[in-house]
Amino acid sequence: MRVPGLGSIIAPNRTRAARFALALACACALAGCSSFGETLQRGYVLPEGALEQIPVGASQEQVLIVLGTPSTVATVNGEAFYYISQKTERAAAFMPHEVIDQRVIVVYFDKDRRVERLANYGLKDGKIFDFVSNTTPTGGVELSYLRGVLKSFSPKMLTQ
């Protein structure tokens, strides 16, 4: 009769359990990588069917009741309420956000504070504009400092 030793029966079961635990840990780690992506909604969230409740000629108070407080108000050439929203997403926590949808809903009013028209501008209606730019565009050739100094001494030499 043979008595099982520590290396004959117990060791294979431990290695099998260790392999299973390692495979389970790797599967959980890989599954966690895909759930790091996120979608963010910033600004105004348009309620379902809200624009249909605002007909042309509706009062400014009715617009405030249905849509709520606007993101910003313009008073140039008549009043306008702007409701601004942006939807962004990123694949992982360390990645930058990418704008996937941007909406500007504008309610234009006439002089009697009645709705004149509604506008729903999207991402395609916008224009990319660099607000922070440390360069001033110049027309023509860009002149360097050294060229300006040399030109002041000998204008004929630089025109050739």
Coordinates of C-alpha atoms in Angstrom, one line a residue:
M1 CA 0.0 0.0 0.0
R2 CA 1.3 3.4 -1.0
V3 CA 0.8 6.5 1.2
P4 CA 0.5 9.7 -0.9
G5 CA 3.3 12.1 -0.2
L6 CA 3.2 15.8 -0.4
G7 CA 4.5 15.8 -4.0
S8 CA 2.3 13.1 -5.5
I9 CA -1.4 14.2 -5.1
I10 CA -1.6 17.7 -3.4
A11 CA 0.9 19.5 -5.7
P12 CA -1.0 19.0 -9.0
N13 CA -4.2 20.3 -7.4
R14 CA -2.4 23.4 -6.1
T15 CA -0.8 24.2 -9.5
R16 CA -4.2 23.7 -11.2
A17 CA -5.8 26.1 -8.8
A18 CA -3.0 28.6 -9.2
R19 CA -3.3 28.5 -13.0
F20 CA -7.0 29.0 -12.7
A21 CA -6.6 32.0 -10.3
L22 CA -4.0 33.5 -12.6
A23 CA -6.2 33.1 -15.7
L24 CA -9.1 34.6 -13.8
A25 CA -7.0 37.6 -12.6
C26 CA -5.8 38.2 -16.2
A27 CA -9.4 38.0 -17.5
C28 CA -10.6 40.5 -14.9
A29 CA -7.7 42.9 -15.7
L30 CA -8.4 42.8 -19.4
A31 CA -12.2 43.3 -18.9
G32 CA -11.5 46.3 -16.7
C33 CA -9.5 48.0 -19.4
S34 CA -12.5 48.2 -21.7
S35 CA -14.7 49.9 -19.1
F36 CA -12.4 52.9 -18.6
G37 CA -14.1 54.8 -21.5
E38 CA -16.6 57.5 -20.6
T39 CA -19.1 59.8 -22.2
L40 CA -19.7 63.3 -20.7
Q41 CA -22.6 65.6 -21.3
R42 CA -21.8 69.2 -20.6
G43 CA -24.2 72.2 -20.6
Y44 CA -27.9 72.2 -21.4
V45 CA -29.7 68.9 -21.8
L46 CA -32.7 69.3 -24.2
P47 CA -35.8 67.5 -22.9
E48 CA -37.6 65.2 -25.3
G49 CA -40.1 67.2 -27.4
A50 CA -39.3 70.6 -25.8
L51 CA -38.8 72.4 -29.1
E52 CA -42.3 71.3 -30.3
Q53 CA -43.8 73.1 -27.3
I54 CA -42.5 76.4 -28.4
P55 CA -44.4 77.7 -31.5
V56 CA -43.5 80.9 -33.3
G57 CA -45.2 83.8 -31.5
A58 CA -44.9 82.2 -28.0
S59 CA -44.0 84.5 -25.2
Q60 CA -40.6 84.8 -23.5
E61 CA -42.0 83.5 -20.3
Q62 CA -43.3 80.4 -22.0
V63 CA -39.8 79.7 -23.4
L64 CA -38.4 80.0 -19.9
I65 CA -41.0 77.6 -18.5
V66 CA -40.4 75.0 -21.2
L67 CA -36.6 75.2 -21.7
G68 CA -35.5 76.8 -18.4
T69 CA -32.8 79.3 -17.9
P70 CA -30.6 79.8 -21.0
S71 CA -26.8 79.3 -21.0
T72 CA -26.4 82.9 -22.2
V73 CA -28.5 85.8 -23.4
A74 CA -27.7 88.1 -26.3
T75 CA -29.2 91.6 -26.7
V76 CA -27.7 92.7 -30.0
N77 CA -30.3 93.2 -32.7
G78 CA -33.1 91.9 -30.6
E79 CA -33.0 89.4 -27.8
A80 CA -31.9 85.8 -28.2
F81 CA -31.6 82.9 -25.7
Y82 CA -28.7 80.5 -26.2
Y83 CA -28.9 76.9 -24.8
I84 CA -25.4 75.4 -25.3
S85 CA -24.5 71.7 -24.8
Q86 CA -21.5 69.5 -25.7
K87 CA -21.1 65.7 -25.7
T88 CA -17.6 64.3 -25.4
E89 CA -16.1 60.8 -25.0
R90 CA -12.7 59.3 -24.3
A91 CA -11.6 55.7 -24.6
A92 CA -9.5 55.6 -21.4
A93 CA -8.9 57.8 -18.4
F94 CA -5.6 59.1 -19.7
M95 CA -6.8 59.9 -23.2
P96 CA -8.1 63.4 -24.2
H97 CA -11.8 64.0 -24.7
E98 CA -13.1 64.1 -28.2
V99 CA -16.2 66.2 -29.1
I100 CA -18.8 63.9 -30.7
D101 CA -21.7 66.3 -30.6
Q102 CA -22.2 70.0 -29.9
R103 CA -25.5 71.8 -30.0
V104 CA -26.5 75.4 -29.7
I105 CA -30.2 76.0 -29.6
V106 CA -31.1 79.6 -30.2
V107 CA -34.5 81.2 -29.6
Y108 CA -34.8 84.5 -31.4
F109 CA -37.2 87.1 -30.1
D110 CA -38.8 90.2 -31.8
K111 CA -39.2 93.6 -30.1
D112 CA -42.4 92.4 -28.4
R113 CA -40.5 89.5 -26.7
R114 CA -42.3 86.9 -28.8
V115 CA -40.5 84.0 -30.5
E116 CA -39.5 85.0 -34.0
R117 CA -37.7 81.8 -34.9
L118 CA -35.8 78.8 -33.5
A119 CA -32.4 77.6 -34.6
N120 CA -30.7 74.3 -33.8
Y121 CA -27.0 74.5 -34.7
G122 CA -24.8 71.5 -34.6
L123 CA -21.1 70.6 -34.8
K124 CA -21.1 71.0 -38.6
D125 CA -22.4 74.5 -38.4
G126 CA -19.5 75.7 -36.2
K127 CA -16.1 76.9 -37.3
I128 CA -12.9 75.8 -35.6
F129 CA -11.2 78.9 -34.2
D130 CA -8.0 79.1 -32.3
F131 CA -8.6 81.5 -29.4
V132 CA -5.1 81.2 -27.9
S133 CA -2.6 81.7 -30.6
N134 CA 0.7 83.4 -30.1
T135 CA 1.2 84.3 -33.7
T136 CA 0.0 87.2 -35.7
P137 CA -0.6 86.4 -39.4
T138 CA 1.1 88.7 -41.8
G139 CA 0.4 89.2 -45.5
G140 CA 3.2 88.4 -47.8
V141 CA 6.7 87.2 -46.9
E142 CA 7.6 86.9 -43.3
L143 CA 10.6 89.2 -42.6
S144 CA 13.2 88.2 -40.1
Y145 CA 15.1 90.6 -37.8
L146 CA 18.4 90.0 -39.5
R147 CA 17.0 90.6 -43.0
G148 CA 15.5 93.9 -41.8
V149 CA 18.9 95.0 -40.4
L150 CA 20.7 94.0 -43.6
K151 CA 18.1 95.7 -45.7
S152 CA 18.6 99.0 -43.9
F153 CA 22.3 98.9 -44.8
S154 CA 22.0 97.7 -48.4
P155 CA 18.6 97.6 -50.0
K156 CA 20.0 96.7 -53.4
M157 CA 21.8 93.6 -52.1
L158 CA 18.6 91.9 -50.7
T159 CA 16.4 92.6 -53.8
Q160 CA 18.5 90.4 -56.1

